[in-house]
PDB file of C-alpha atoms in Angstrom:
ATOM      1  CA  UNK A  22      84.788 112.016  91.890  1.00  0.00           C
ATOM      2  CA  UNK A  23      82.406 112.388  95.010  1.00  0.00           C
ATOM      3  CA  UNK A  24      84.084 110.786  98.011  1.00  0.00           C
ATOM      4  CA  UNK A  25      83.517 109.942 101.518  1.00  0.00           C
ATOM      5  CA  UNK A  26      86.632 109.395 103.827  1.00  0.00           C
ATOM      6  CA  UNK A  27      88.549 109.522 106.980  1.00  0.00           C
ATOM      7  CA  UNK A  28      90.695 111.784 108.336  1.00  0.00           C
ATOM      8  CA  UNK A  29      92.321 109.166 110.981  1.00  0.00           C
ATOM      9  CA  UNK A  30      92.639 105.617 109.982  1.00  0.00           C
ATOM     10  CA  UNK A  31      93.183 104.643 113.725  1.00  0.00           C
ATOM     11  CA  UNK A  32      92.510 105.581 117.079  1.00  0.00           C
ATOM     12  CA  UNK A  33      93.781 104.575 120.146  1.00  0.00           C
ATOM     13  CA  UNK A  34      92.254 105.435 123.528  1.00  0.00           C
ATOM     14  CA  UNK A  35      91.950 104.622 127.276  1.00  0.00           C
ATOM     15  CA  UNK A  36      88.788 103.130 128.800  1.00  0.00           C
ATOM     16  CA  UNK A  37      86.099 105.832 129.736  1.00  0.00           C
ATOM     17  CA  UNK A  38      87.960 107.942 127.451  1.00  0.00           C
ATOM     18  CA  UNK A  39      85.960 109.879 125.203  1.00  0.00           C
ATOM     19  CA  UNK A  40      86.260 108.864 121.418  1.00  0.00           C
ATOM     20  CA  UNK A  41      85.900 111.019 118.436  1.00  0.00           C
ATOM     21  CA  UNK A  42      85.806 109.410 114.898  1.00  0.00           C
ATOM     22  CA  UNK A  43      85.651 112.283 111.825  1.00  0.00           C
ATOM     23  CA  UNK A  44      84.645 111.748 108.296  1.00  0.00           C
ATOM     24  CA  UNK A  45      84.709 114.254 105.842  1.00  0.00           C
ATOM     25  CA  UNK A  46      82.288 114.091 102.551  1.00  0.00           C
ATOM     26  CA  UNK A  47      82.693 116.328  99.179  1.00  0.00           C
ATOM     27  CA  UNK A  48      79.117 115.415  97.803  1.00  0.00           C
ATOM     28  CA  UNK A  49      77.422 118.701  98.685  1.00  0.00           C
ATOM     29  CA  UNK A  50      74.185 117.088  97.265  1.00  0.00           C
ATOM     30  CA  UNK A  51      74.372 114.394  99.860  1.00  0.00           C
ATOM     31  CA  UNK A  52      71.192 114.534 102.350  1.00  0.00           C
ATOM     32  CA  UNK A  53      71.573 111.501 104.767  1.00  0.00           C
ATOM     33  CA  UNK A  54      74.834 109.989 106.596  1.00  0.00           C
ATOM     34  CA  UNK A  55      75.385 106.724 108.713  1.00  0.00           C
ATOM     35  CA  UNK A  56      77.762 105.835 111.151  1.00  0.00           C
ATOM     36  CA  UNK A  57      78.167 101.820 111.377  1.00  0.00           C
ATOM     37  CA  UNK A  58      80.379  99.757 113.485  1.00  0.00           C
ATOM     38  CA  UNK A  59      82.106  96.385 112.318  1.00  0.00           C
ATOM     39  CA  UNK A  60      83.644  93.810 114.614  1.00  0.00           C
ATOM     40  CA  UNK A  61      86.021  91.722 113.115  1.00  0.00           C
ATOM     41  CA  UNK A  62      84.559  88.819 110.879  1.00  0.00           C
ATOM     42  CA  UNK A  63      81.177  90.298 110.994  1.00  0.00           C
ATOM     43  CA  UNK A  64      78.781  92.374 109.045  1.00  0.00           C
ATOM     44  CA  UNK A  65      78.774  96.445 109.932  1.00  0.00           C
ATOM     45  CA  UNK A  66      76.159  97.267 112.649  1.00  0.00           C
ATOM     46  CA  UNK A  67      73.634 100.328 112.585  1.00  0.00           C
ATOM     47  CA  UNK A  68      74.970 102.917 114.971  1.00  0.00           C
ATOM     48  CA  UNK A  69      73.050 106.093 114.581  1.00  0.00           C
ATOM     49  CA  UNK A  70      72.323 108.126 111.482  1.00  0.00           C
ATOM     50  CA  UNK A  71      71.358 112.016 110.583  1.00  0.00           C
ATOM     51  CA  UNK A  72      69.881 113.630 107.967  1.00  0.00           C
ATOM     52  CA  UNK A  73      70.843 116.997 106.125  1.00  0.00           C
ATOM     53  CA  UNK A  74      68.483 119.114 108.022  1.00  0.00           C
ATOM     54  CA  UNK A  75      70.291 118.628 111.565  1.00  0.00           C
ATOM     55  CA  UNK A  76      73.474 119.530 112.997  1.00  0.00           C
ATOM     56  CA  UNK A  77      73.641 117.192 116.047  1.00  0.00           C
ATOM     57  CA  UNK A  78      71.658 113.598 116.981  1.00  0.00           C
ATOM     58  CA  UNK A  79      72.005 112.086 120.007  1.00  0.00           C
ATOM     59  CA  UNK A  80      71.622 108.572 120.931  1.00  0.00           C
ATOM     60  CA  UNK A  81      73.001 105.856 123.706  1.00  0.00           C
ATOM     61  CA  UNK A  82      76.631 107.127 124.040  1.00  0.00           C
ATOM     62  CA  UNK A  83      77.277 108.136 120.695  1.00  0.00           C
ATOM     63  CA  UNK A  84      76.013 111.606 119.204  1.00  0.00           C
ATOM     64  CA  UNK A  85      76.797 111.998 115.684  1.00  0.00           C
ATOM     65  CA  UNK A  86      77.508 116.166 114.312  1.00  0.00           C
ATOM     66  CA  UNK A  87      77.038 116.870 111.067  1.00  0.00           C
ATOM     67  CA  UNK A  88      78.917 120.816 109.917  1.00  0.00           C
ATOM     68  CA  UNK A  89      77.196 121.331 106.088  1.00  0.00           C
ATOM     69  CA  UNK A  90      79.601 124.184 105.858  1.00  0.00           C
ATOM     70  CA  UNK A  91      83.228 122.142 105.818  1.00  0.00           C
ATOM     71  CA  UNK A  92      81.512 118.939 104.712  1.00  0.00           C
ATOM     72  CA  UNK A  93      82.461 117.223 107.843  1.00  0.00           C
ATOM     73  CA  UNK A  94      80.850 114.361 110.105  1.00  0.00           C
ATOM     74  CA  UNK A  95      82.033 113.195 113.221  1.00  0.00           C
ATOM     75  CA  UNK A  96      81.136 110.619 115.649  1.00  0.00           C
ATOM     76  CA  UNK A  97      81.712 110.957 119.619  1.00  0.00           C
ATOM     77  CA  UNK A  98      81.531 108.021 121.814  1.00  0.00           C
ATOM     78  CA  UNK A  99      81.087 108.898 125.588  1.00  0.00           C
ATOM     79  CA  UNK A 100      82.946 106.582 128.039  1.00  0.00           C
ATOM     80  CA  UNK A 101      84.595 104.324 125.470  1.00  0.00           C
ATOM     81  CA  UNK A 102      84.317 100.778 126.715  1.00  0.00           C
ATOM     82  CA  UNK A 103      86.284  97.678 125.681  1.00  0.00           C
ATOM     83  CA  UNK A 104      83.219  96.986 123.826  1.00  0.00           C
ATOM     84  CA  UNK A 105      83.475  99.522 121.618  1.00  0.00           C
ATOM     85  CA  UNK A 106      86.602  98.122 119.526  1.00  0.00           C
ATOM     86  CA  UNK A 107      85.831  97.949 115.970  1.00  0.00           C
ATOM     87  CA  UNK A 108      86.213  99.532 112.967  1.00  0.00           C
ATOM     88  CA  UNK A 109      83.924 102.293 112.089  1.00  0.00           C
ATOM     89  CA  UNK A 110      82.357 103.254 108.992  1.00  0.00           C
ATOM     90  CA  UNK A 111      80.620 106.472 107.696  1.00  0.00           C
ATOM     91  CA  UNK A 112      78.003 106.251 104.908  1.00  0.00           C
ATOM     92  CA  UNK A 113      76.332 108.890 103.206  1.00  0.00           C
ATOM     93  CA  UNK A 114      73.318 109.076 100.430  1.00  0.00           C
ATOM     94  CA  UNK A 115      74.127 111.065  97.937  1.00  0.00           C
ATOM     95  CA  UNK A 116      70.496 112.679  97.322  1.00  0.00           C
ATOM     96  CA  UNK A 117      69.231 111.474  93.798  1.00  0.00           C
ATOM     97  CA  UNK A 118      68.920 107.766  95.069  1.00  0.00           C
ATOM     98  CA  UNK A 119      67.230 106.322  97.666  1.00  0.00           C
ATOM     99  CA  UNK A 120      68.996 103.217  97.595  1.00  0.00           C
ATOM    100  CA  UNK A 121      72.985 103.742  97.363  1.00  0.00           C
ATOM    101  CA  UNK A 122      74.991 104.854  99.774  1.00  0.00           C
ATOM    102  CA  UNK A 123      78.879 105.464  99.433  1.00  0.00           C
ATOM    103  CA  UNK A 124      81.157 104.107 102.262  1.00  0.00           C
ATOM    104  CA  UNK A 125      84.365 105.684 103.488  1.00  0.00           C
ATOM    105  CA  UNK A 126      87.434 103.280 104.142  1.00  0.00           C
ATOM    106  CA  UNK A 127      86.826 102.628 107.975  1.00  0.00           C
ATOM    107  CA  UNK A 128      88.593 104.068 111.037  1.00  0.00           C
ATOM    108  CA  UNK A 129      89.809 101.504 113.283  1.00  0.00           C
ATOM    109  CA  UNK A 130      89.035 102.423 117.284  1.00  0.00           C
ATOM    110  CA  UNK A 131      90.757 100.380 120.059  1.00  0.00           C
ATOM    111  CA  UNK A 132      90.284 100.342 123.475  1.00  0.00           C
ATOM    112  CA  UNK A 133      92.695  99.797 125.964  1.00  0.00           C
ATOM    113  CA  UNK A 134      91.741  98.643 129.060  1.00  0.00           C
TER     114      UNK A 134
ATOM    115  CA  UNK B  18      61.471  92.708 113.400  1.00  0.00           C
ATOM    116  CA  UNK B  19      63.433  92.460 110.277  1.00  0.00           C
ATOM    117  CA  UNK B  20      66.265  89.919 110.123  1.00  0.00           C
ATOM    118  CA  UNK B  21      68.727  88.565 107.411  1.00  0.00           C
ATOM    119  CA  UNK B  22      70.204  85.759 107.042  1.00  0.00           C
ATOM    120  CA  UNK B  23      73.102  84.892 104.621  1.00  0.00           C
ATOM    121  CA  UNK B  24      75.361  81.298 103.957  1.00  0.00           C
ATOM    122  CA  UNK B  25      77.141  80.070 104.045  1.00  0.00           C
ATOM    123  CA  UNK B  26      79.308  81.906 106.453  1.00  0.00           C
ATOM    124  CA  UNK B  27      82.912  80.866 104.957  1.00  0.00           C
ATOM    125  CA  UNK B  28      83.611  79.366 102.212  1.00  0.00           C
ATOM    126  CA  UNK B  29      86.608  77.925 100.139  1.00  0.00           C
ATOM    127  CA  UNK B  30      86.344  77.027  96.161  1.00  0.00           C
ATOM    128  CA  UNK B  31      89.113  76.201  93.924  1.00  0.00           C
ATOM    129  CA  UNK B  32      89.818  78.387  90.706  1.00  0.00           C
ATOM    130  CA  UNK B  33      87.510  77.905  88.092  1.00  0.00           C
ATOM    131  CA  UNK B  34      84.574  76.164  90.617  1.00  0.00           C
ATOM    132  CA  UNK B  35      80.925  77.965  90.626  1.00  0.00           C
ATOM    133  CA  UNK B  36      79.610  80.196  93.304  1.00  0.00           C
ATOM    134  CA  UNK B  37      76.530  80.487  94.971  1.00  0.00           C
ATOM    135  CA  UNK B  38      75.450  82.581  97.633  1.00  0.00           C
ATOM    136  CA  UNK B  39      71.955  82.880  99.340  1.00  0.00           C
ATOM    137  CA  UNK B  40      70.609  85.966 101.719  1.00  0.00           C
ATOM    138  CA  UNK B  41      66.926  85.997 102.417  1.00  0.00           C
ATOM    139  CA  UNK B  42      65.417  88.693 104.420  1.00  0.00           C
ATOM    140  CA  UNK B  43      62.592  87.913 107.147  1.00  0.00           C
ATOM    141  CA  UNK B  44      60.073  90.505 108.899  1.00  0.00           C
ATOM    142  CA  UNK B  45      59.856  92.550 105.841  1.00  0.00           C
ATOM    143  CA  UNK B  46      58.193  92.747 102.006  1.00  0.00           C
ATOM    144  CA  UNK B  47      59.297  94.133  98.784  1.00  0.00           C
ATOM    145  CA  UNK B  48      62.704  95.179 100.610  1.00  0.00           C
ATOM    146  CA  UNK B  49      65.574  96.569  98.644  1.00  0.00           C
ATOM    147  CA  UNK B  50      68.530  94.091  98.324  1.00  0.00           C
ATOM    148  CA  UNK B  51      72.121  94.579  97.912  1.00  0.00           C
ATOM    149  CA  UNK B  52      75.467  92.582  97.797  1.00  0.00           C
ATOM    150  CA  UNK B  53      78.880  94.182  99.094  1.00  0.00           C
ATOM    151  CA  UNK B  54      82.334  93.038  98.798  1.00  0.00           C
ATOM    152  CA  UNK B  55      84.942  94.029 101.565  1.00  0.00           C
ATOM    153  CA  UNK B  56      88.628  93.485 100.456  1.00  0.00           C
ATOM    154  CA  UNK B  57      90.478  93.052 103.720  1.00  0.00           C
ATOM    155  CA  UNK B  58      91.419  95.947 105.328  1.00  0.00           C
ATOM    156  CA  UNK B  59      89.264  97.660 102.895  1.00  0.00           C
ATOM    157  CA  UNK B  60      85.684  99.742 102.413  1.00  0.00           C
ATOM    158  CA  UNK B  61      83.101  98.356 101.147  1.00  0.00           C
ATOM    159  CA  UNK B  62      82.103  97.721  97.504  1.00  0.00           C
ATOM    160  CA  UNK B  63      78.730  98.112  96.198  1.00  0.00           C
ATOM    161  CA  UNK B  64      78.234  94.990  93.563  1.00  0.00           C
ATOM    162  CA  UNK B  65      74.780  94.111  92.953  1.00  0.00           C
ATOM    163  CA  UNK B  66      70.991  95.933  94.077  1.00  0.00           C
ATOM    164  CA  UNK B  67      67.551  95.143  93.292  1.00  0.00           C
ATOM    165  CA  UNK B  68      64.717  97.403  93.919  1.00  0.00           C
ATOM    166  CA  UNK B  69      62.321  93.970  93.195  1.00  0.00           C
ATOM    167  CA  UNK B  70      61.968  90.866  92.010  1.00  0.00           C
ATOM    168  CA  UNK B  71      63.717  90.673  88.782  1.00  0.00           C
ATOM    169  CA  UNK B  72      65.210  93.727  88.638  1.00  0.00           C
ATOM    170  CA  UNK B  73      69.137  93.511  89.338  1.00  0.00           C
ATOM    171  CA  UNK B  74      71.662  96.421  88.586  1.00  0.00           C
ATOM    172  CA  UNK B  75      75.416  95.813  88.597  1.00  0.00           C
ATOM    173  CA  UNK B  76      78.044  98.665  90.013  1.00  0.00           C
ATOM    174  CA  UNK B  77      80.788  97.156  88.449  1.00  0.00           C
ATOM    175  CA  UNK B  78      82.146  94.899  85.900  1.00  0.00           C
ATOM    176  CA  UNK B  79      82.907  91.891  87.006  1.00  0.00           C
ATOM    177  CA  UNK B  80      82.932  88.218  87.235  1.00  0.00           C
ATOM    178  CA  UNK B  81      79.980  88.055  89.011  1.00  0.00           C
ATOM    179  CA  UNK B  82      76.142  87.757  89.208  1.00  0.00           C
ATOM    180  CA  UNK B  83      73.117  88.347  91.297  1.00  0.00           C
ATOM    181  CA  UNK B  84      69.377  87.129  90.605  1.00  0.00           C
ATOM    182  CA  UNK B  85      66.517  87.955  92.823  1.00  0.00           C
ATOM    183  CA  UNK B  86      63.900  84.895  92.095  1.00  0.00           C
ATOM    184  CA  UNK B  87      61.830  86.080  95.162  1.00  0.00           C
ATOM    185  CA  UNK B  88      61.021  89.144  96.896  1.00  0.00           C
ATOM    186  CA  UNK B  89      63.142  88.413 100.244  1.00  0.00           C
ATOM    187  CA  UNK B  90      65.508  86.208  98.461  1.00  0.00           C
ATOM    188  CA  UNK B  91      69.377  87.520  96.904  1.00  0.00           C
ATOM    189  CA  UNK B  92      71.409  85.060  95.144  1.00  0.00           C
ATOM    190  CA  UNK B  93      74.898  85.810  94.368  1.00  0.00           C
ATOM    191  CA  UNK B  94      76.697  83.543  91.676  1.00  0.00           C
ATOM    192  CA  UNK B  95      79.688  83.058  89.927  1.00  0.00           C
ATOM    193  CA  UNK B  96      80.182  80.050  86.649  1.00  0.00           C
ATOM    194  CA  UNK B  97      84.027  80.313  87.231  1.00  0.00           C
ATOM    195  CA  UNK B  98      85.651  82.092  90.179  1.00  0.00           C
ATOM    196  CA  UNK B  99      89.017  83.732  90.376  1.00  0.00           C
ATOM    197  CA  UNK B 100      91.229  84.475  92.638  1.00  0.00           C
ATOM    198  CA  UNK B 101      90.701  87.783  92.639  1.00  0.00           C
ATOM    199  CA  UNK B 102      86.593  87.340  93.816  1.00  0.00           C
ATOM    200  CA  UNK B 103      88.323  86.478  97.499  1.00  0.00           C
ATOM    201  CA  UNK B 104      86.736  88.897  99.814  1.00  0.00           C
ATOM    202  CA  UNK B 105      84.020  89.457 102.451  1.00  0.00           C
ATOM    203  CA  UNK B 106      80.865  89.240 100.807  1.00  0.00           C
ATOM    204  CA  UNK B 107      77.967  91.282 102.656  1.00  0.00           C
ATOM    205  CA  UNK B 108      74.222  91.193 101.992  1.00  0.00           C
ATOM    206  CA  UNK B 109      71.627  93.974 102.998  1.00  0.00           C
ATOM    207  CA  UNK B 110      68.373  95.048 102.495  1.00  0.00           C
ATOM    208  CA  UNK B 111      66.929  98.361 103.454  1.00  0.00           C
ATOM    209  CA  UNK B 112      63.251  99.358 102.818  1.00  0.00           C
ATOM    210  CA  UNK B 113      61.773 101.997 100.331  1.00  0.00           C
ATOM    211  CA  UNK B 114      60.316 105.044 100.431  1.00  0.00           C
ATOM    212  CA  UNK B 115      61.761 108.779 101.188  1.00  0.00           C
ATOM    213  CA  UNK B 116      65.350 109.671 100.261  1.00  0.00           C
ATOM    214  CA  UNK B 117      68.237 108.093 102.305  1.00  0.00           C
ATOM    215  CA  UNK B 118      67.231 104.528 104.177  1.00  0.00           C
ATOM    216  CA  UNK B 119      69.782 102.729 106.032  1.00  0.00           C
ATOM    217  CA  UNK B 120      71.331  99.415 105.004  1.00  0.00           C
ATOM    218  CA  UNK B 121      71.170  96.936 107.146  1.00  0.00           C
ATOM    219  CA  UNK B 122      73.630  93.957 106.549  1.00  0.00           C
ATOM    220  CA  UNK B 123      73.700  90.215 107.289  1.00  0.00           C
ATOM    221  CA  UNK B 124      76.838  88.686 109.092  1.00  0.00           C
ATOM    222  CA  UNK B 125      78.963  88.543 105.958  1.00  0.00           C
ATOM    223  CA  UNK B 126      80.219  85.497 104.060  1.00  0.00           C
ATOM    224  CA  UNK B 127      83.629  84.580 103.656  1.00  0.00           C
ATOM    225  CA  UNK B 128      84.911  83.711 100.699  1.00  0.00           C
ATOM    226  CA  UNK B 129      88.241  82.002  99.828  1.00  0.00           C
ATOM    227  CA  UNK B 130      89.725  81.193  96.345  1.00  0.00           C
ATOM    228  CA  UNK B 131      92.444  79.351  96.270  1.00  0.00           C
TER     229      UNK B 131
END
């Protein structure tokens, strides 16, 4: 069936450190991805998002790349802080419905100081 | 500005004791609603959404239900719980319109069945 997942299930790096998270997605048909980020014991947080029609979306820190071609998402964090700890999700919409979006399992990130 | 609000935050019910769970959603009208589990550890789950008042469709079998009496209001009930419906339980809402809107989630209710 369609699937959205993770290549790494952790990552571990050093403050100011760049971070990369990467997702990959089989649903060719799918036209909108999310990136959340979920602290422990609380609900996932809006990151950034991108639609089908871009390759790259910037935002505070994070940019998110989307390749159409390998079916791959990724999401770079510039000067990782402490902060940034969490476990990240990536979502996508799998065209057909407005309203659904399939999760992948999570990558945990953790920043060491 | 939109904001959500679910409760309560943790909870702990014997085996076979009801289940209720509220999530209104301020700022906005005629939102989309939807309930997510989160096994620990784990993805999330897609249970219940409702594209209005009324209207609820279920993802997957289970032992539990959602009812949408209001526009900004998402119940989530149970008549018997098991152990098994232990889990993170996440409300959203998102609004309508143009393919692909994002979710955005409450603070999550925990849930303990013991």
């Amino acid at each position: 069936g369609e699937s959205v997942g993770l290549h790494l299930p952790t990552l571990s790096v050093q403050e100011g450190d760049n971070s990369i998270i990467n997702c990959a997605y089989s649903n060719s048909a799918s036209d909108y991805f999310i990136w959340y980020k979920q602290e422990s014991g609380k609900g996932p947080q809006f990151i950034i998002d991108i639609r089908s029609n871009m390759d790259k979306r910037q935002g505070q820190r994070v940019t998110v790349l989307l390749n159409k071609t390998v079916k791959h998402l990724s999401l770079q964090i510039a000067a990782t802080q402490p902060g940034d700890s969490a476990v990240y999700f990536c979502a996508e919409n799998s065209g057909g419905s407005n309203y659904k979006l399939t999760f992948g399992k999570g990558t945990l990130l953790t920043v060491n100081p | 500005s939109q904001t959500i609000h679910q409760w309560p935050a943790t909870l702990v019910q014997p085996v076979g004791s009801p289940l209720s769970l509220e999530c209104t959603v301020e700022g906005t009208s005629n939102p989309n609603l939807y309930w997510y589990r989160q096994a620990a550890g784990r993805g999330l789950q897609l249970l219940f959404y409702s594209v209005g008042i009324g209207q609820i469709s279920s993802e997957v079998p289970q032992n539990l239900s959602a009812s949408r009496p209001q526009d900004r209001q998402f119940i989530l009930s149970s008549k018997k719980l098991l152990l098994s419906d232990s889990g993170f339980y996440l409300c959203a809402w998102s609004f309508k319109g143009s393919s692909g809107n994002t979710i955005y989630f409450g603070e999550g209710s925990w849930l303990t069945v013991v």
